[in-house]
Amino acid sequence: MMTMLTSVTHSPLNRRKFLMLGAGLVAGSALGTWAKMARAEATPITLPALPYADNALEPVISANTIGFHYGKHHKGYVDNLNKLLAGTPFAEMPLDKIITESVGKEENTAIFNNAAQTWNHTFYWNSLKANGGGEPPASLKAKLDEFFGSVDAAKAELQKAATSQFGSGWAWLVQDGDNLKVVKTGNANTPLTDGLKPLLTIDVWEHAYYLDYQNKRADYVTAVLDKLINWDFALQNMG
């Protein structure tokens, strides 16, 4: 069965193994195995360590890009979020609840944007691994074959989502009930707020690739899908 690409929108450095336990990132119902390791905690929200060294993804993604992307952008979202949460009811909430409680509320746009970007980036780092890509695990491959026709067709849908997203955003492989599909979101938006279960994501904000690829987003996406995408992580998240 072939799926259709969907756009999801809403209103408005030594790296140890990813320390999800204290990161405050996901509700247990959202992300399967990964979520069991990552019970959300209240603020202060912390910047979790990368799950690999900052040069581990070279030559596809350089240590220089990781330094800016993780060390400046991701850290900036975490720092801004903690400042915004101070003295608000959100300060006692775990990160996933901050996201779902602030989405679509104009007065909380800044909180939503920084909370969702904090969550999205952590999920993105885990969606990549050194020597990734290749053949997915058998059970995931069977699902990709069922809903997209083949692994290559699933990758093509992710490529299309990532390259056709206008401006900044994300391409996602998600589970919707028993189905798998590809969606894209703009800016900080996340499938979490639509009841979808993210399996993996590709960041297509310019800061994810511009130092290495300049305006050649398609080249970055192709390289990620062929050499870095973490199919094991997607399988862990699949219920």
mmCIF file of C-alpha atoms in Angstrom:
data_model
loop_
_atom_site.group_PDB
_atom_site.id
_atom_site.type_symbol
_atom_site.label_atom_id
_atom_site.label_comp_id
_atom_site.label_asym_id
_atom_site.label_seq_id
_atom_site.Cartn_x
_atom_site.Cartn_y
_atom_site.Cartn_z
ATOM 1 C CA MET A 1 0.000 0.000 0.000
ATOM 2 C CA MET A 2 1.441 3.379 -0.965
ATOM 3 C CA THR A 3 1.161 6.304 1.438
ATOM 4 C CA MET A 4 0.699 9.978 0.715
ATOM 5 C CA LEU A 5 3.068 12.638 1.957
ATOM 6 C CA THR A 6 1.400 14.772 4.599
ATOM 7 C CA SER A 7 2.247 18.234 5.862
ATOM 8 C CA VAL A 8 1.540 18.730 9.569
ATOM 9 C CA THR A 9 1.100 22.306 10.732
ATOM 10 C CA HIS A 10 -0.070 23.998 13.910
ATOM 11 C CA SER A 11 -0.941 27.464 15.075
ATOM 12 C CA PRO A 12 1.064 29.506 16.263
ATOM 13 C CA LEU A 13 32.274 18.334 23.119
ATOM 14 C CA ASN A 14 33.026 14.699 24.253
ATOM 15 C CA ARG A 15 29.701 12.978 23.804
ATOM 16 C CA ARG A 16 28.650 10.138 26.061
ATOM 17 C CA LYS A 17 25.781 7.752 25.442
ATOM 18 C CA PHE A 18 22.649 9.861 25.273
ATOM 19 C CA LEU A 19 21.516 10.520 28.862
ATOM 20 C CA MET A 20 17.819 10.466 28.271
ATOM 21 C CA LEU A 21 16.777 9.626 31.819
ATOM 22 C CA GLY A 22 17.227 13.178 33.059
ATOM 23 C CA ALA A 23 16.558 14.991 29.846
ATOM 24 C CA GLY A 24 12.837 15.488 30.307
ATOM 25 C CA LEU A 25 11.934 14.744 26.733
ATOM 26 C CA VAL A 26 9.056 12.377 26.116
ATOM 27 C CA ALA A 27 5.946 10.899 27.609
ATOM 28 C CA GLY A 28 5.930 7.140 27.926
ATOM 29 C CA SER A 29 2.989 6.766 25.569
ATOM 30 C CA ALA A 30 4.689 8.594 22.729
ATOM 31 C CA LEU A 31 7.809 6.716 21.760
ATOM 32 C CA GLY A 32 7.967 3.056 22.724
ATOM 33 C CA THR A 33 11.320 1.709 23.882
ATOM 34 C CA TRP A 34 13.056 5.067 23.790
ATOM 35 C CA ALA A 35 10.346 6.593 25.966
ATOM 36 C CA LYS A 36 10.793 3.927 28.620
ATOM 37 C CA MET A 37 14.360 5.174 28.992
ATOM 38 C CA ALA A 38 13.293 8.804 28.981
ATOM 39 C CA ARG A 39 10.621 9.539 31.527
ATOM 40 C CA ALA A 40 9.938 13.260 31.389
ATOM 41 C CA GLU A 41 10.913 15.389 34.363
ATOM 42 C CA ALA A 42 10.042 18.918 35.373
ATOM 43 C CA THR A 43 12.314 21.889 34.756
ATOM 44 C CA PRO A 44 15.018 22.929 34.634
ATOM 45 C CA ILE A 45 15.136 21.319 31.224
ATOM 46 C CA THR A 46 18.663 20.081 30.565
ATOM 47 C CA LEU A 47 20.692 19.770 27.383
ATOM 48 C CA PRO A 48 21.320 16.034 26.975
ATOM 49 C CA ALA A 49 24.668 14.814 25.749
ATOM 50 C CA LEU A 50 24.978 13.753 22.139
ATOM 51 C CA PRO A 51 24.851 9.978 21.609
ATOM 52 C CA TYR A 52 28.208 10.089 19.790
ATOM 53 C CA ALA A 53 31.360 12.183 19.463
ATOM 54 C CA ASP A 54 30.972 15.475 17.613
ATOM 55 C CA ASN A 55 33.069 14.175 14.711
ATOM 56 C CA ALA A 56 31.360 10.771 14.518
ATOM 57 C CA LEU A 57 29.102 11.716 11.603
ATOM 58 C CA GLU A 58 31.876 12.967 9.346
ATOM 59 C CA PRO A 59 32.171 13.367 6.420
ATOM 60 C CA VAL A 60 28.391 13.613 5.993
ATOM 61 C CA ILE A 61 27.981 16.112 8.846
ATOM 62 C CA SER A 62 31.119 17.852 10.056
ATOM 63 C CA ALA A 63 32.209 18.432 13.638
ATOM 64 C CA ASN A 64 32.009 22.135 12.783
ATOM 65 C CA THR A 65 28.311 21.839 11.951
ATOM 66 C CA ILE A 66 27.681 19.772 15.082
ATOM 67 C CA GLY A 67 29.470 22.397 17.152
ATOM 68 C CA PHE A 68 27.157 25.146 15.944
ATOM 69 C CA HIS A 69 23.987 23.085 15.611
ATOM 70 C CA TYR A 70 24.186 21.312 18.955
ATOM 71 C CA GLY A 71 26.429 23.683 20.896
ATOM 72 C CA LYS A 72 24.739 26.919 19.837
ATOM 73 C CA HIS A 73 21.261 26.287 18.410
ATOM 74 C CA HIS A 74 20.088 23.328 20.503
ATOM 75 C CA LYS A 75 21.665 24.757 23.648
ATOM 76 C CA GLY A 76 20.079 28.110 22.867
ATOM 77 C CA TYR A 77 16.595 26.567 22.759
ATOM 78 C CA VAL A 78 17.171 24.903 26.128
ATOM 79 C CA ASP A 79 18.500 28.084 27.720
ATOM 80 C CA ASN A 80 15.719 30.247 26.301
ATOM 81 C CA LEU A 81 13.071 27.761 27.381
ATOM 82 C CA ASN A 82 14.221 27.712 30.989
ATOM 83 C CA LYS A 83 14.152 31.520 31.079
ATOM 84 C CA LEU A 84 10.642 31.589 29.598
ATOM 85 C CA LEU A 85 9.342 28.970 32.035
ATOM 86 C CA ALA A 86 10.476 30.728 35.189
ATOM 87 C CA GLY A 87 7.517 31.737 37.341
ATOM 88 C CA THR A 88 4.904 30.171 35.023
ATOM 89 C CA PRO A 89 2.678 27.111 35.534
ATOM 90 C CA PHE A 90 4.736 25.397 32.813
ATOM 91 C CA ALA A 91 7.776 25.358 35.112
ATOM 92 C CA GLU A 92 6.473 22.289 36.915
ATOM 93 C CA MET A 93 5.614 20.359 33.762
ATOM 94 C CA PRO A 94 7.711 17.804 31.875
ATOM 95 C CA LEU A 95 8.817 18.821 28.407
ATOM 96 C CA ASP A 96 6.252 16.772 26.494
ATOM 97 C CA LYS A 97 3.400 18.336 28.474
ATOM 98 C CA ILE A 98 4.809 21.836 27.987
ATOM 99 C CA ILE A 99 4.603 21.186 24.244
ATOM 100 C CA THR A 100 1.045 19.855 24.236
ATOM 101 C CA GLU A 101 -0.227 22.510 26.669
ATOM 102 C CA SER A 102 1.317 25.479 24.839
ATOM 103 C CA VAL A 103 0.622 24.558 21.210
ATOM 104 C CA GLY A 104 -1.764 26.874 19.385
ATOM 105 C CA LYS A 105 -1.903 29.435 22.213
ATOM 106 C CA GLU A 106 -0.671 32.777 20.944
ATOM 107 C CA GLU A 107 0.418 33.990 24.363
ATOM 108 C CA ASN A 108 2.621 30.910 24.739
ATOM 109 C CA THR A 109 4.135 30.848 21.243
ATOM 110 C CA ALA A 110 7.686 31.447 22.465
ATOM 111 C CA ILE A 111 7.402 28.689 25.052
ATOM 112 C CA PHE A 112 6.041 26.247 22.474
ATOM 113 C CA ASN A 113 8.701 27.093 19.901
ATOM 114 C CA ASN A 114 11.599 26.606 22.299
ATOM 115 C CA ALA A 115 10.123 23.512 23.950
ATOM 116 C CA ALA A 116 9.319 21.814 20.652
ATOM 117 C CA GLN A 117 12.702 22.692 19.173
ATOM 118 C CA THR A 118 14.408 21.273 22.256
ATOM 119 C CA TRP A 119 12.470 18.022 21.836
ATOM 120 C CA ASN A 120 12.835 17.866 18.048
ATOM 121 C CA HIS A 121 16.586 18.341 18.147
ATOM 122 C CA THR A 122 17.130 15.642 20.748
ATOM 123 C CA PHE A 123 15.050 13.278 18.629
ATOM 124 C CA TYR A 124 17.026 14.248 15.520
ATOM 125 C CA TRP A 125 20.395 13.419 17.088
ATOM 126 C CA ASN A 126 19.104 9.944 17.881
ATOM 127 C CA SER A 127 17.727 9.553 14.364
ATOM 128 C CA LEU A 128 21.328 9.563 13.111
ATOM 129 C CA LYS A 129 24.267 7.279 13.736
ATOM 130 C CA ALA A 130 27.726 6.690 12.331
ATOM 131 C CA ASN A 131 27.630 4.062 9.579
ATOM 132 C CA GLY A 132 23.850 4.297 9.424
ATOM 133 C CA GLY A 133 21.587 3.910 6.432
ATOM 134 C CA GLY A 134 21.671 0.597 4.635
ATOM 135 C CA GLU A 135 19.107 -2.131 5.213
ATOM 136 C CA PRO A 136 16.608 -1.625 8.052
ATOM 137 C CA PRO A 137 16.013 -4.423 10.582
ATOM 138 C CA ALA A 138 13.782 -7.125 9.146
ATOM 139 C CA SER A 139 10.625 -6.214 11.053
ATOM 140 C CA LEU A 140 10.903 -2.545 10.122
ATOM 141 C CA LYS A 141 11.717 -3.427 6.519
ATOM 142 C CA ALA A 142 8.547 -5.500 6.358
ATOM 143 C CA LYS A 143 6.521 -2.503 7.553
ATOM 144 C CA LEU A 144 8.189 -0.170 5.078
ATOM 145 C CA ASP A 145 7.504 -2.650 2.297
ATOM 146 C CA GLU A 146 3.874 -2.902 3.378
ATOM 147 C CA PHE A 147 3.113 0.808 3.528
ATOM 148 C CA PHE A 148 5.470 2.290 0.946
ATOM 149 C CA GLY A 149 6.151 -0.612 -1.412
ATOM 150 C CA SER A 150 9.873 -0.815 -0.621
ATOM 151 C CA VAL A 151 12.604 0.703 1.540
ATOM 152 C CA ASP A 152 13.727 2.792 -1.410
ATOM 153 C CA ALA A 153 10.191 4.120 -1.839
ATOM 154 C CA ALA A 154 10.059 5.063 1.854
ATOM 155 C CA LYS A 155 13.374 6.867 1.496
ATOM 156 C CA ALA A 156 12.025 8.650 -1.573
ATOM 157 C CA GLU A 157 9.047 9.885 0.446
ATOM 158 C CA LEU A 158 11.357 11.173 3.179
ATOM 159 C CA GLN A 159 13.520 12.833 0.535
ATOM 160 C CA LYS A 160 10.462 14.475 -0.990
ATOM 161 C CA ALA A 161 9.210 15.708 2.368
ATOM 162 C CA ALA A 162 12.597 17.077 3.375
ATOM 163 C CA THR A 163 13.299 18.858 0.103
ATOM 164 C CA SER A 164 9.783 20.187 -0.502
ATOM 165 C CA GLN A 165 9.359 21.695 2.967
ATOM 166 C CA PHE A 166 9.297 25.428 2.259
ATOM 167 C CA GLY A 167 11.655 27.220 4.605
ATOM 168 C CA SER A 168 12.684 25.686 7.905
ATOM 169 C CA GLY A 169 11.213 22.476 9.238
ATOM 170 C CA TRP A 170 11.383 18.721 9.580
ATOM 171 C CA ALA A 171 10.649 15.507 7.682
ATOM 172 C CA TRP A 172 9.342 12.630 9.784
ATOM 173 C CA LEU A 173 8.659 8.925 9.529
ATOM 174 C CA VAL A 174 5.715 8.412 11.861
ATOM 175 C CA GLN A 175 3.335 5.730 13.046
ATOM 176 C CA ASP A 176 -0.354 6.567 12.881
ATOM 177 C CA GLY A 177 -2.162 3.759 14.613
ATOM 178 C CA ASP A 178 -1.080 0.643 12.743
ATOM 179 C CA ASN A 179 0.065 2.624 9.697
ATOM 180 C CA LEU A 180 3.404 4.139 8.762
ATOM 181 C CA LYS A 181 3.587 7.382 6.807
ATOM 182 C CA VAL A 182 5.820 10.347 6.107
ATOM 183 C CA VAL A 183 4.877 13.854 7.212
ATOM 184 C CA LYS A 184 6.606 17.202 7.215
ATOM 185 C CA THR A 185 6.303 20.053 9.694
ATOM 186 C CA GLY A 186 7.333 23.687 9.461
ATOM 187 C CA ASN A 187 9.472 25.588 11.925
ATOM 188 C CA ALA A 188 9.156 24.054 15.426
ATOM 189 C CA ASN A 189 6.015 22.023 14.780
ATOM 190 C CA THR A 190 6.049 18.366 15.737
ATOM 191 C CA PRO A 191 3.835 15.340 15.023
ATOM 192 C CA LEU A 192 3.478 14.821 18.778
ATOM 193 C CA THR A 193 0.705 17.398 18.948
ATOM 194 C CA ASP A 194 -1.316 15.525 16.314
ATOM 195 C CA GLY A 195 -1.286 12.205 18.115
ATOM 196 C CA LEU A 196 1.314 10.716 15.784
ATOM 197 C CA LYS A 197 4.243 8.652 17.024
ATOM 198 C CA PRO A 198 7.554 9.875 15.571
ATOM 199 C CA LEU A 199 9.924 7.107 14.507
ATOM 200 C CA LEU A 200 12.744 9.240 13.082
ATOM 201 C CA THR A 201 13.294 12.734 11.707
ATOM 202 C CA ILE A 202 15.496 14.778 9.398
ATOM 203 C CA ASP A 203 16.164 18.412 10.320
ATOM 204 C CA VAL A 204 15.964 20.743 7.323
ATOM 205 C CA TRP A 205 16.563 24.037 9.078
ATOM 206 C CA GLU A 206 19.482 25.703 7.307
ATOM 207 C CA HIS A 207 21.690 25.473 10.382
ATOM 208 C CA ALA A 208 21.538 21.666 10.030
ATOM 209 C CA TYR A 209 23.403 21.637 6.727
ATOM 210 C CA TYR A 210 24.456 25.040 5.410
ATOM 211 C CA LEU A 211 28.066 24.996 6.649
ATOM 212 C CA ASP A 212 28.638 21.680 4.860
ATOM 213 C CA TYR A 213 26.283 21.883 1.863
ATOM 214 C CA GLN A 214 25.439 25.580 1.431
ATOM 215 C CA ASN A 215 22.128 25.707 -0.466
ATOM 216 C CA LYS A 216 22.238 22.057 -1.591
ATOM 217 C CA ARG A 217 19.641 20.712 0.812
ATOM 218 C CA ALA A 218 18.885 17.714 -1.404
ATOM 219 C CA ASP A 219 22.516 16.565 -1.237
ATOM 220 C CA TYR A 220 22.441 16.738 2.563
ATOM 221 C CA VAL A 221 19.185 14.781 2.749
ATOM 222 C CA THR A 222 20.425 12.109 0.356
ATOM 223 C CA ALA A 223 23.638 11.674 2.331
ATOM 224 C CA VAL A 224 21.737 11.395 5.623
ATOM 225 C CA LEU A 225 19.351 8.792 4.240
ATOM 226 C CA ASP A 226 22.108 6.746 2.619
ATOM 227 C CA LYS A 227 24.784 6.950 5.314
ATOM 228 C CA LEU A 228 23.446 8.161 8.676
ATOM 229 C CA ILE A 229 19.760 7.368 9.172
ATOM 230 C CA ASN A 230 19.251 5.246 12.273
ATOM 231 C CA TRP A 231 16.764 2.532 11.349
ATOM 232 C CA ASP A 232 17.373 0.805 14.691
ATOM 233 C CA PHE A 233 16.094 3.893 16.502
ATOM 234 C CA ALA A 234 12.977 3.914 14.324
ATOM 235 C CA LEU A 235 12.335 0.277 15.172
ATOM 236 C CA GLN A 236 12.748 0.946 18.896
ATOM 237 C CA ASN A 237 10.098 3.647 18.678
ATOM 238 C CA MET A 238 7.635 1.557 16.674
ATOM 239 C CA GLY A 239 4.887 0.075 18.806
#
